[in-house]
Tab-separated table of C-alpha atoms and ligand atoms in Angstrom:
chain	number	residue	atom	x	y	z
A	22	MET	CA	2.811	8.455	24.115
A	23	ASN	CA	3.009	8.724	20.055
A	24	THR	CA	6.056	7.312	18.771
A	25	CYS	CA	6.488	6.827	14.719
A	26	ALA	CA	9.532	6.414	12.533
A	27	ILE	CA	9.458	6.797	9.038
A	28	VAL	CA	12.100	4.151	7.249
A	29	GLY	CA	12.673	3.472	3.655
A	30	ILE	CA	12.299	-0.051	2.526
A	31	ASN	CA	14.691	-0.552	-0.313
A	32	TRP	CA	17.544	1.258	-1.524
A	33	GLY	CA	16.889	4.661	-0.233
A	34	ASP	CA	15.302	7.967	-2.377
A	35	GLU	CA	12.011	5.931	-1.807
A	36	GLY	CA	10.342	9.450	-1.053
A	37	LYS	CA	10.794	9.771	3.275
A	38	GLY	CA	11.599	13.040	3.165
A	39	ARG	CA	8.371	13.920	1.169
A	40	ILE	CA	6.512	11.572	4.017
A	41	VAL	CA	7.937	13.277	7.043
A	42	ASP	CA	7.469	16.535	5.579
A	43	LEU	CA	3.637	15.486	5.174
A	44	LEU	CA	3.119	13.743	8.755
A	45	THR	CA	5.427	16.421	10.991
A	46	GLU	CA	2.410	18.597	11.809
A	47	ASN	CA	1.047	15.875	13.791
A	48	TYR	CA	4.301	15.543	15.796
A	49	ASP	CA	6.165	17.971	18.373
A	50	VAL	CA	9.916	16.381	17.496
A	51	VAL	CA	11.277	15.193	14.522
A	52	ILE	CA	14.853	13.224	15.145
A	53	ARG	CA	17.731	12.041	12.708
A	54	TYR	CA	19.344	9.253	14.180
A	55	GLN	CA	21.661	7.725	11.875
A	56	GLY	CA	23.661	8.221	9.005
A	57	GLY	CA	24.359	11.895	7.702
A	58	GLY	CA	24.986	14.786	5.005
A	59	ASN	CA	25.121	12.298	2.240
A	60	ALA	CA	21.009	11.921	2.347
A	61	GLY	CA	18.957	13.907	-0.008
A	62	HIS	CA	15.527	14.109	1.011
A	63	THR	CA	13.440	16.303	-1.175
A	64	VAL	CA	10.789	18.257	0.004
A	65	ILE	CA	8.402	20.287	-1.754
A	66	ASN	CA	6.130	23.012	0.188
A	67	ASP	CA	4.457	26.218	0.355
A	68	ARG	CA	8.214	27.409	1.155
A	69	GLY	CA	10.008	26.165	-2.151
A	70	LYS	CA	11.706	23.075	-3.015
A	71	PHE	CA	14.501	21.825	-0.709
A	72	ALA	CA	17.155	18.957	-0.807
A	73	LEU	CA	17.544	18.685	2.778
A	74	HIS	CA	20.976	16.697	3.515
A	75	LEU	CA	21.413	16.681	7.223
A	76	LEU	CA	18.536	18.925	8.407
A	77	PRO	CA	15.495	16.592	9.910
A	78	SER	CA	12.529	17.812	7.529
A	79	GLY	CA	10.967	18.859	10.516
A	80	ILE	CA	12.875	22.474	10.091
A	81	PHE	CA	10.007	23.608	8.088
A	82	HIS	CA	6.968	23.478	10.760
A	83	ASP	CA	6.913	25.909	12.988
A	84	GLY	CA	7.011	24.699	16.864
A	85	VAL	CA	8.457	21.475	15.853
A	86	VAL	CA	11.685	20.631	17.614
A	87	ASN	CA	14.205	18.781	15.235
A	88	VAL	CA	17.139	16.714	16.827
A	89	LEU	CA	19.934	15.494	15.415
A	90	GLY	CA	21.236	12.221	17.758
A	91	ASN	CA	24.167	10.545	18.908
A	92	GLY	CA	23.948	8.261	15.794
A	93	VAL	CA	24.285	10.661	13.242
A	94	ALA	CA	27.613	11.374	11.120
A	95	LEU	CA	27.801	15.237	12.313
A	96	ASP	CA	29.646	16.722	9.763
A	97	PRO	CA	29.911	20.767	11.123
A	98	GLU	CA	31.011	22.193	7.400
A	99	ASN	CA	28.632	20.724	5.313
A	100	LEU	CA	25.377	21.161	8.613
A	101	MET	CA	26.307	25.268	8.892
A	102	LYS	CA	26.271	25.663	4.880
A	103	GLU	CA	23.028	23.989	4.897
A	104	ILE	CA	21.528	25.967	8.264
A	105	ARG	CA	22.761	29.134	5.888
A	106	GLU	CA	20.982	27.869	2.513
A	107	VAL	CA	17.360	27.519	4.084
A	108	ALA	CA	17.670	30.718	6.062
A	109	ALA	CA	18.661	32.441	3.031
A	110	ARG	CA	15.047	31.166	1.810
A	111	GLY	CA	13.449	32.212	4.894
A	112	VAL	CA	13.248	28.871	6.959
A	113	SER	CA	14.614	30.147	10.505
A	114	VAL	CA	16.998	27.677	12.223
A	115	THR	CA	17.624	28.449	15.962
A	116	THR	CA	18.414	26.765	19.165
A	117	ASP	CA	15.023	26.375	19.731
A	118	ASN	CA	14.150	24.633	16.690
A	119	LEU	CA	17.263	22.724	16.319
A	120	LYS	CA	19.054	20.361	19.370
A	121	ILE	CA	22.193	18.669	18.559
A	122	SER	CA	23.350	15.602	20.560
A	123	ALA	CA	26.884	16.271	22.722
A	124	ARG	CA	27.124	12.493	22.029
A	125	ALA	CA	27.182	12.880	18.143
A	126	SER	CA	30.880	12.141	16.946
A	127	LEU	CA	32.355	15.044	14.630
A	128	LEU	CA	33.127	14.080	10.679
A	129	LEU	CA	36.498	15.452	10.664
A	130	PRO	CA	37.756	17.734	7.724
A	131	TRP	CA	40.106	14.461	6.540
A	132	HIS	CA	37.130	11.999	6.661
A	133	ARG	CA	35.884	13.803	3.236
A	134	GLU	CA	39.455	13.616	1.879
A	135	GLN	CA	39.748	9.824	2.767
A	136	ASP	CA	36.809	9.160	1.373
A	137	ALA	CA	37.971	10.780	-2.248
A	138	LEU	CA	41.321	9.082	-1.679
A	139	GLU	CA	40.433	5.483	-1.331
A	140	GLU	CA	37.408	5.519	-3.843
A	141	ALA	CA	40.117	6.861	-6.380
A	142	ARG	CA	42.515	3.972	-5.190
A	143	LEU	CA	39.844	1.263	-5.813
A	144	ALA	CA	39.378	2.814	-9.715
A	145	ASP	CA	37.080	0.323	-11.462
A	146	LYS	CA	36.079	-1.446	-8.303
A	147	GLN	CA	34.884	1.236	-6.335
A	148	TYR	CA	31.071	1.202	-3.672
A	149	GLY	CA	30.394	4.707	-5.537
A	150	SER	CA	30.327	6.271	-2.528
A	151	THR	CA	29.009	9.889	-2.154
A	152	LYS	CA	32.607	10.820	-1.103
A	153	GLN	CA	30.952	12.670	1.759
A	154	GLY	CA	33.374	11.022	3.895
A	155	ILE	CA	30.793	8.667	5.840
A	156	ALA	CA	32.469	5.193	5.489
A	157	PRO	CA	35.786	7.096	7.351
A	158	PHE	CA	34.019	8.765	10.206
A	159	TYR	CA	31.846	5.628	10.957
A	160	SER	CA	34.863	3.299	10.859
A	161	ASP	CA	37.026	5.962	13.082
A	162	LYS	CA	34.093	6.380	15.439
A	163	TYR	CA	34.103	2.459	16.061
A	164	GLN	CA	38.293	2.844	16.229
A	165	LYS	CA	37.568	5.295	18.753
A	166	LYS	CA	39.478	8.202	16.524
A	167	THR	CA	37.006	11.212	16.324
A	168	VAL	CA	35.673	13.719	18.663
A	169	MET	CA	32.124	14.105	20.306
A	170	ALA	CA	30.028	17.221	19.401
A	171	GLY	CA	29.938	17.884	23.635
A	172	GLU	CA	33.977	18.742	23.586
A	173	LEU	CA	33.325	21.964	22.057
A	174	PHE	CA	32.636	23.242	25.640
A	175	HIS	CA	36.076	21.842	26.753
A	176	PRO	CA	38.173	23.782	24.281
A	177	GLU	CA	41.677	23.091	25.885
A	178	GLU	CA	41.137	19.390	26.116
A	179	LEU	CA	39.340	19.199	22.625
A	180	ARG	CA	42.736	20.650	20.992
A	181	GLU	CA	44.560	18.269	22.733
A	182	HIS	CA	42.447	15.365	21.612
A	183	LEU	CA	42.447	16.264	18.197
A	184	ARG	CA	46.103	17.117	18.112
A	185	ASP	CA	46.582	13.556	18.855
A	186	LEU	CA	43.941	12.113	15.958
A	187	LEU	CA	45.987	14.463	13.722
A	188	GLU	CA	49.212	13.041	14.452
A	189	TRP	CA	47.885	9.675	13.624
A	190	LYS	CA	45.602	10.280	10.578
A	191	ASN	CA	48.624	11.860	8.994
A	192	LEU	CA	50.071	8.657	8.789
A	193	THR	CA	47.318	7.356	6.768
A	194	LEU	CA	46.963	9.997	4.796
A	195	THR	CA	50.691	10.743	3.700
A	196	LYS	CA	52.162	6.987	3.946
A	197	VAL	CA	49.280	5.051	2.236
A	198	TYR	CA	47.996	7.545	0.263
A	199	GLY	CA	50.809	9.856	-0.637
A	200	SER	CA	48.682	12.742	0.326
A	201	ARG	CA	49.488	16.213	2.044
A	202	PRO	CA	49.305	16.071	5.916
A	203	TYR	CA	46.681	17.984	8.328
A	204	THR	CA	48.173	20.902	10.259
A	205	THR	CA	47.196	22.181	13.548
A	206	GLU	CA	46.797	25.371	11.650
A	207	MET	CA	44.058	23.712	9.479
A	208	LEU	CA	42.272	22.196	12.205
A	209	ASP	CA	42.098	25.692	14.266
A	210	GLY	CA	40.601	27.371	11.163
A	211	TRP	CA	37.961	24.493	11.086
A	212	MET	CA	37.024	24.680	14.387
A	213	ARG	CA	36.998	28.724	14.332
A	214	GLU	CA	34.596	28.419	10.764
A	215	TRP	CA	32.637	25.696	11.237
A	216	CYS	CA	32.410	24.364	15.025
A	217	GLU	CA	32.305	27.365	16.952
A	218	PRO	CA	28.816	28.678	14.793
A	219	MET	CA	27.594	25.049	15.548
A	220	ARG	CA	28.219	25.093	19.229
A	221	PRO	CA	24.872	26.940	20.278
A	222	TYR	CA	22.825	24.031	19.104
A	223	VAL	CA	24.505	21.493	21.110
A	224	CYS	CA	23.053	19.781	24.322
A	225	ASP	CA	22.506	17.334	26.648
A	226	THR	CA	19.426	16.171	23.749
A	227	GLY	CA	19.008	12.571	26.038
A	228	ALA	CA	17.965	14.819	29.015
A	229	TRP	CA	15.701	16.820	26.813
A	230	LEU	CA	14.194	13.850	24.719
A	231	LYS	CA	13.652	12.491	28.423
A	232	THR	CA	11.475	15.514	29.653
A	233	ALA	CA	9.703	15.376	26.335
A	234	LYS	CA	8.808	12.112	26.645
A	235	ALA	CA	7.577	12.806	30.122
A	236	ALA	CA	5.525	15.645	29.054
A	237	GLY	CA	3.489	13.272	26.210
A	238	LYS	CA	5.452	14.895	23.256
A	239	SER	CA	5.148	12.771	20.182
A	240	ILE	CA	8.068	11.570	18.253
A	241	LEU	CA	8.875	11.316	14.843
A	242	PHE	CA	12.178	9.665	13.830
A	243	GLU	CA	13.343	10.021	10.203
A	244	ALA	CA	15.518	7.482	8.805
A	245	GLN	CA	18.137	7.695	5.858
A	246	LEU	CA	18.357	5.443	3.093
A	247	GLY	CA	16.620	2.063	3.341
A	248	SER	CA	16.896	-1.235	4.770
A	249	LEU	CA	19.156	-3.063	1.809
A	250	ARG	CA	21.590	-0.019	2.467
A	251	ASP	CA	21.784	-1.315	6.391
A	252	LEU	CA	25.328	-2.276	6.999
A	253	ASP	CA	24.356	-5.484	8.970
A	254	TYR	CA	20.907	-6.716	7.047
A	255	GLY	CA	21.739	-5.078	3.908
A	256	ILE	CA	23.768	-5.690	0.600
A	257	TYR	CA	27.157	-5.617	2.009
A	258	PRO	CA	29.217	-4.571	1.240
A	259	TYR	CA	27.204	-2.217	-0.744
A	260	THR	CA	25.787	-0.810	2.474
A	261	THR	CA	26.277	2.321	3.758
A	262	SER	CA	28.256	2.537	7.542
A	263	SER	CA	25.257	3.104	9.494
A	264	ASN	CA	22.223	1.310	10.707
A	265	THR	CA	19.060	2.354	8.908
A	266	LEU	CA	16.407	-0.337	10.384
A	267	ALA	CA	14.066	1.526	13.047
A	268	ALA	CA	14.996	-0.878	15.420
A	269	TYR	CA	18.067	1.188	15.492
A	270	ALA	CA	16.093	4.596	16.391
A	271	PRO	CA	15.899	4.290	20.374
A	272	ILE	CA	20.127	3.978	19.929
A	273	GLY	CA	21.020	6.795	17.754
A	274	ALA	CA	18.246	8.682	18.477
A	275	GLY	CA	19.333	9.287	21.975
A	276	LEU	CA	17.065	7.425	24.684
A	277	PRO	CA	16.911	3.762	24.550
A	278	SER	CA	13.241	3.653	26.452
A	279	LEU	CA	11.992	5.732	22.996
A	280	ARG	CA	10.843	2.829	20.975
A	281	PRO	CA	8.604	3.744	17.756
A	282	ASP	CA	5.486	2.322	18.211
A	283	ARG	CA	4.296	2.826	14.430
A	284	VAL	CA	7.127	2.174	11.881
A	285	ILE	CA	5.806	3.620	8.323
A	286	GLY	CA	8.106	1.724	5.502
A	287	VAL	CA	8.095	4.207	2.490
A	288	VAL	CA	8.128	1.809	-0.617
A	289	LYS	CA	8.501	3.598	-4.043
A	290	ALA	CA	6.193	2.081	-7.126
A	291	TYR	CA	9.022	0.958	-9.067
A	292	SER	CA	12.524	0.301	-8.114
A	293	THR	CA	15.658	3.119	-7.931
A	294	CYS	CA	19.384	2.161	-6.629
A	295	VAL	CA	22.420	4.845	-6.878
A	296	GLY	CA	25.933	3.479	-6.772
A	297	GLU	CA	27.423	0.244	-7.020
A	298	GLY	CA	26.215	-3.555	-5.954
A	299	PRO	CA	23.762	-5.973	-7.549
A	300	PHE	CA	20.366	-4.811	-8.313
A	301	VAL	CA	18.267	-7.600	-9.615
A	302	CYS	CA	15.618	-6.235	-11.303
A	303	GLU	CA	17.724	-3.416	-12.881
A	304	MET	CA	16.074	-2.588	-16.543
A	305	PHE	CA	18.708	-1.063	-19.215
A	306	GLY	CA	18.109	0.533	-22.590
A	307	GLU	CA	15.234	2.954	-23.973
A	308	GLU	CA	12.643	1.349	-21.034
A	309	ALA	CA	14.847	2.637	-18.218
A	310	GLU	CA	15.578	5.694	-19.688
A	311	ARG	CA	11.803	6.537	-19.909
A	312	LEU	CA	11.118	5.712	-16.492
A	313	ARG	CA	14.178	7.623	-15.402
A	314	ARG	CA	13.076	10.428	-17.020
A	315	ALA	CA	9.072	10.241	-16.161
A	316	GLY	CA	10.549	10.029	-12.517
A	317	GLN	CA	13.319	12.400	-12.536
A	318	GLU	CA	15.525	9.917	-11.268
A	319	TYR	CA	18.737	11.696	-10.362
A	320	GLY	CA	20.236	11.716	-6.771
A	321	ALA	CA	19.202	14.848	-4.727
A	322	LYS	CA	22.943	15.332	-3.704
A	323	THR	CA	25.043	14.194	-6.777
A	324	GLY	CA	22.647	14.659	-9.229
A	325	ARG	CA	24.099	11.319	-10.775
A	326	PRO	CA	21.322	9.288	-12.737
A	327	ARG	CA	19.600	6.231	-10.710
A	328	ARG	CA	19.544	2.826	-11.723
A	329	VAL	CA	16.095	2.348	-12.276
A	330	GLY	CA	13.988	-1.071	-12.453
A	331	PRO	CA	10.489	-2.401	-11.748
A	332	ILE	CA	9.170	-2.884	-8.369
A	333	ASP	CA	11.031	-6.093	-6.520
A	334	LEU	CA	8.636	-7.867	-4.682
A	335	VAL	CA	11.148	-10.170	-3.235
A	336	ALA	CA	13.533	-7.422	-2.047
A	337	THR	CA	10.427	-5.094	-0.445
A	338	ARG	CA	9.256	-8.067	1.296
A	339	TYR	CA	12.706	-8.804	3.136
A	340	GLY	CA	12.800	-4.876	3.628
A	341	VAL	CA	9.582	-4.887	5.192
A	342	GLU	CA	10.215	-7.570	7.782
A	343	MET	CA	13.828	-5.710	8.354
A	344	GLN	CA	12.165	-2.874	9.265
A	345	VAL	CA	9.015	-4.370	10.985
A	346	ALA	CA	7.034	-2.015	9.303
A	347	THR	CA	3.681	-1.548	10.769
A	348	GLU	CA	2.217	0.226	7.804
A	349	ILE	CA	3.563	1.265	4.091
A	350	ALA	CA	3.514	4.361	2.236
A	351	LEU	CA	3.901	3.778	-1.315
A	352	THR	CA	5.197	6.903	-3.524
A	353	LYS	CA	5.221	7.911	-7.065
A	354	LEU	CA	2.745	5.479	-8.092
A	355	ASP	CA	2.026	8.854	-10.417
A	356	VAL	CA	5.208	7.825	-12.341
A	357	LEU	CA	3.666	5.074	-13.669
A	358	SER	CA	0.674	6.393	-15.440
A	359	GLY	CA	0.718	5.474	-19.178
A	360	MET	CA	2.606	2.573	-18.917
A	361	GLU	CA	0.342	-0.156	-21.384
A	362	LYS	CA	1.837	-3.063	-18.932
A	363	ILE	CA	3.530	-2.640	-15.676
A	364	PRO	CA	6.399	-4.695	-15.383
A	365	VAL	CA	6.970	-6.478	-11.724
A	366	CYS	CA	9.973	-8.552	-10.210
A	367	SER	CA	7.823	-10.757	-8.323
A	368	ARG	CA	10.405	-13.919	-7.600
A	369	TYR	CA	14.049	-14.430	-8.326
A	370	ARG	CA	15.152	-17.166	-10.228
A	371	ILE	CA	18.926	-18.881	-8.853
A	372	ARG	CA	20.734	-21.804	-10.906
A	373	GLY	CA	17.068	-22.317	-11.946
A	374	GLU	CA	15.349	-22.637	-9.033
A	375	GLU	CA	12.775	-19.882	-8.067
A	376	THR	CA	12.374	-18.141	-4.713
A	377	ASP	CA	10.836	-15.697	-2.593
A	378	GLU	CA	13.516	-15.443	-0.336
A	379	PHE	CA	15.994	-12.709	-0.229
A	380	PRO	CA	19.342	-14.449	-0.581
A	381	PHE	CA	22.343	-13.905	1.052
A	382	PRO	CA	24.688	-10.641	-0.922
A	383	THR	CA	27.052	-13.337	-2.276
A	384	GLU	CA	24.380	-15.095	-4.217
A	385	LEU	CA	22.253	-11.994	-5.115
A	386	ARG	CA	24.608	-11.572	-7.850
A	387	LYS	CA	23.294	-15.080	-9.504
A	388	ALA	CA	19.760	-13.696	-9.018
A	389	GLU	CA	17.381	-13.472	-12.560
A	390	PRO	CA	14.253	-11.460	-12.060
A	391	VAL	CA	11.061	-13.491	-12.565
A	392	MET	CA	8.885	-11.154	-14.382
A	393	THR	CA	5.204	-10.546	-14.126
A	394	TYR	CA	3.244	-8.005	-15.756
A	395	MET	CA	-0.163	-6.121	-14.663
A	396	ASP	CA	-2.410	-3.864	-16.527
A	397	GLY	CA	-1.652	-0.147	-16.844
A	398	TRP	CA	-3.961	2.721	-16.526
A	399	GLN	CA	-3.942	5.337	-19.260
A	400	CYS	CA	-4.809	8.354	-17.379
A	401	ASP	CA	-3.170	10.928	-15.083
A	402	ILE	CA	-3.431	10.290	-11.320
A	403	SER	CA	-1.845	13.130	-9.985
A	404	GLY	CA	-5.101	14.734	-9.063
A	405	VAL	CA	-6.938	12.132	-7.017
A	406	ARG	CA	-6.996	12.656	-3.552
A	407	ARG	CA	-9.523	9.411	-2.555
A	408	TRP	CA	-8.919	5.653	-3.290
A	409	GLU	CA	-12.315	4.905	-4.631
A	410	GLU	CA	-11.280	7.648	-7.521
A	411	LEU	CA	-8.375	6.263	-8.954
A	412	PRO	CA	-8.591	3.734	-11.806
A	413	ALA	CA	-9.221	0.232	-11.209
A	414	ALA	CA	-5.942	-0.837	-12.581
A	415	ALA	CA	-3.948	1.255	-10.539
A	416	ARG	CA	-6.213	0.182	-7.291
A	417	ALA	CA	-5.222	-3.420	-8.610
A	418	TYR	CA	-1.488	-2.513	-8.620
A	419	VAL	CA	-1.694	-1.080	-5.278
A	420	THR	CA	-3.327	-4.166	-3.729
A	421	MET	CA	-1.143	-6.647	-5.314
A	422	ILE	CA	2.068	-5.040	-3.657
A	423	GLU	CA	-0.114	-5.011	-0.416
A	424	ASN	CA	-0.700	-8.661	-0.828
A	425	ALA	CA	2.484	-9.592	-1.559
A	426	ILE	CA	4.222	-7.656	0.674
A	427	GLY	CA	2.073	-8.912	3.681
A	428	CYS	CA	1.812	-4.962	5.225
A	429	PRO	CA	-1.193	-2.548	4.382
A	430	ILE	CA	-0.507	0.494	2.214
A	431	SER	CA	-1.887	3.231	4.162
A	432	TYR	CA	-0.492	6.032	2.342
A	433	VAL	CA	-0.322	6.202	-1.658
A	434	SER	CA	1.519	9.202	-2.834
A	435	VAL	CA	0.504	10.554	-6.313
A	436	GLY	CA	2.730	13.522	-6.304
A	437	ALA	CA	5.764	15.207	-4.813
A	438	GLU	CA	3.620	18.080	-3.210
A	439	ARG	CA	2.698	17.901	0.444
A	440	GLU	CA	-1.109	17.409	-0.696
A	441	SER	CA	-0.652	15.464	-3.488
A	442	ILE	CA	-1.249	12.397	-1.157
A	443	ILE	CA	-4.477	9.433	-0.941
A	444	ILE	CA	-4.743	7.937	2.949
A	445	ARG	CA	-6.592	5.136	3.067
A	446	GLN	CA	-8.755	4.529	5.790
A	447	SER	CA	-7.360	0.827	7.516
B	14	LIG	P1	14.232	10.404	0.141
B	14	LIG	O1	15.908	10.406	-0.106
B	14	LIG	O2	13.630	9.161	0.690
B	14	LIG	O3	13.906	11.469	1.194
B	14	LIG	O4	13.795	10.542	-1.376
B	14	LIG	P2	14.539	11.315	-2.449
B	14	LIG	O5	14.106	12.939	-2.066
B	14	LIG	O6	15.881	11.239	-2.487
B	14	LIG	O7	13.967	11.035	-3.756
B	14	LIG	C1	12.509	11.096	-3.844
B	14	LIG	C2	12.075	11.850	-4.844
B	14	LIG	O8	10.861	11.756	-5.672
B	14	LIG	C3	11.970	13.246	-4.898
B	14	LIG	O9	12.458	14.338	-5.711
B	14	LIG	C4	10.373	13.657	-4.500
B	14	LIG	O10	10.113	15.387	-4.953
B	14	LIG	C5	10.428	13.028	-5.348
B	14	LIG	N1	8.409	12.392	-4.995
B	14	LIG	C6	8.332	11.836	-3.499
B	14	LIG	N2	7.299	11.686	-3.738
B	14	LIG	C7	6.561	11.662	-4.941
B	14	LIG	C8	5.476	11.196	-5.922
B	14	LIG	O11	4.320	11.007	-5.179
B	14	LIG	N3	5.330	11.745	-7.058
B	14	LIG	C9	6.346	12.301	-8.009
B	14	LIG	N4	5.905	12.291	-9.077
B	14	LIG	N5	7.408	11.847	-7.574
B	14	LIG	C10	7.391	12.269	-6.014
B	15	LIG	MG1	17.088	10.443	-1.025
C-alpha cells in the first residue's frame, strides 16, 4: 500500500499546500488530520491562485477523494464559505470528492469569540492567535464540551446537547469576560445556516477508509503548520493546540492502522514565523524587509507580515527528527537568488556554549544564532527543472542543508506554480 504524509518541518508556511497539490495526482485520497481553518495553504494551478484553509489541497484534482478526519477542528461556517468560494471559481465540491468524519468535533460559534476575548485580555502578552477559535475549540474537545459532526443526524438529541453546552459556556462568556450570552435562537440559526448544508458530507470515514485501504487505494495525509508548532514537541506555549506530527496522522485521519510509509518534510530555503514566541534566527531591519518582500511573506489567512530569518539548521534538524521524515522537499530556493552571501544559522550559542541540540522552550529565549555564510548565485533559477542545471552555488547550498539535517532532499521547488519543481532521483 502507498501512504504518504506531507508535513511541515518548521513553523508552518513552508509550502505544504504547493507540494500536496504537486503530488496529489499520484494519490486517490487526500486527508487533513489535524488543525482547522487557521491554515493557509496556497495553491497555484491551472485554475488560478487559491488559499485553502480547511479543505484538503486534493480538491483541485478530478477523481481524488478528500477527507476531513476526526482530528480536525471542523468549523461549519468557515467550511461552507470556503466550499462556496471555490465552487464560484469552478471547483466543484460534492459528496463524492469530500467526506467529513462523523467523529470530527464541531467548532462552535463561541469558540472564535472566546479566542478574541482571551487575546484581548492578554493585551501585550498575546500568543498571536489567528482568532479562528482553535485553542478554545481543542480545550473544549478535551473537556468533552463540544459535539461531533455525526450528531447532526440526531437533531433532537443534538439540540439538547447544545443547550447544555450553551448554559455552561455562557457562564464563561458573561462572568469571566463580561461579554454577551448566546441564546438558543442564535444556535438554532447557526445550525440551519451552516450545519444543515454541511450534513450531506458527513459519514463514517473510518469505514470508508478501511474499504479504500483494502482496495489498495493510495493515501496522502496533509498536515497543517510544522514540527515547532506541535502541541507536545513544539515551542510551548507558542504552539498550536493540536499535534502537527506525522505520527498523529493515523489517529486524526480516522483509521489507526493507516500509517504513512513515506513522510515528506517540507522545509523552506529560509525561515519564517507567524505570531509570537522565540525565533532565534530572526532578522530585522532592511535585510529582513528585503527577504520578506522577495518571498512575499505575508500570511495567507491573516495578511500579517511574517517574521523572517535565514535557514535554522538546529531547528530544522530537530523538526526532521520529530516528523521522522524519510525525505525533504525544499521550497522557495528561487527567493534567495541574487543574494551575494546567504546567511545560515548553523548552531546556537546558549550562555557562551555552542550547541547543535534544540533546547527546552524556556532555554530558547537565551539562545543566539551562530551564523555562517554560503556563496550566493546571481541568476534567476525559476525556470530550472533539472538538478544539474542549477548553478553550482545553489547545489552547494542544498547539499549543505541535506548533510546538516541528515535527510535526503528529493524535491527542490523554484516557484509557486505546480511545474516549478526539480525532482532529484535518489
Ligand atoms: P503552507 O501553509 O505550508 O501550505 O504554505 P503557504 O501557502 O502559507 O506559504 C507558502 C507560500 O510560498 C505561498 O504563497 C506559495 O505560493 C509560495 N511558494 C511555495 N513554493 C514556492 C517556491 O518554490 N517559490 C516561490 N517563489 N514561492 C513558493
Ligand atoms: Mg500557510
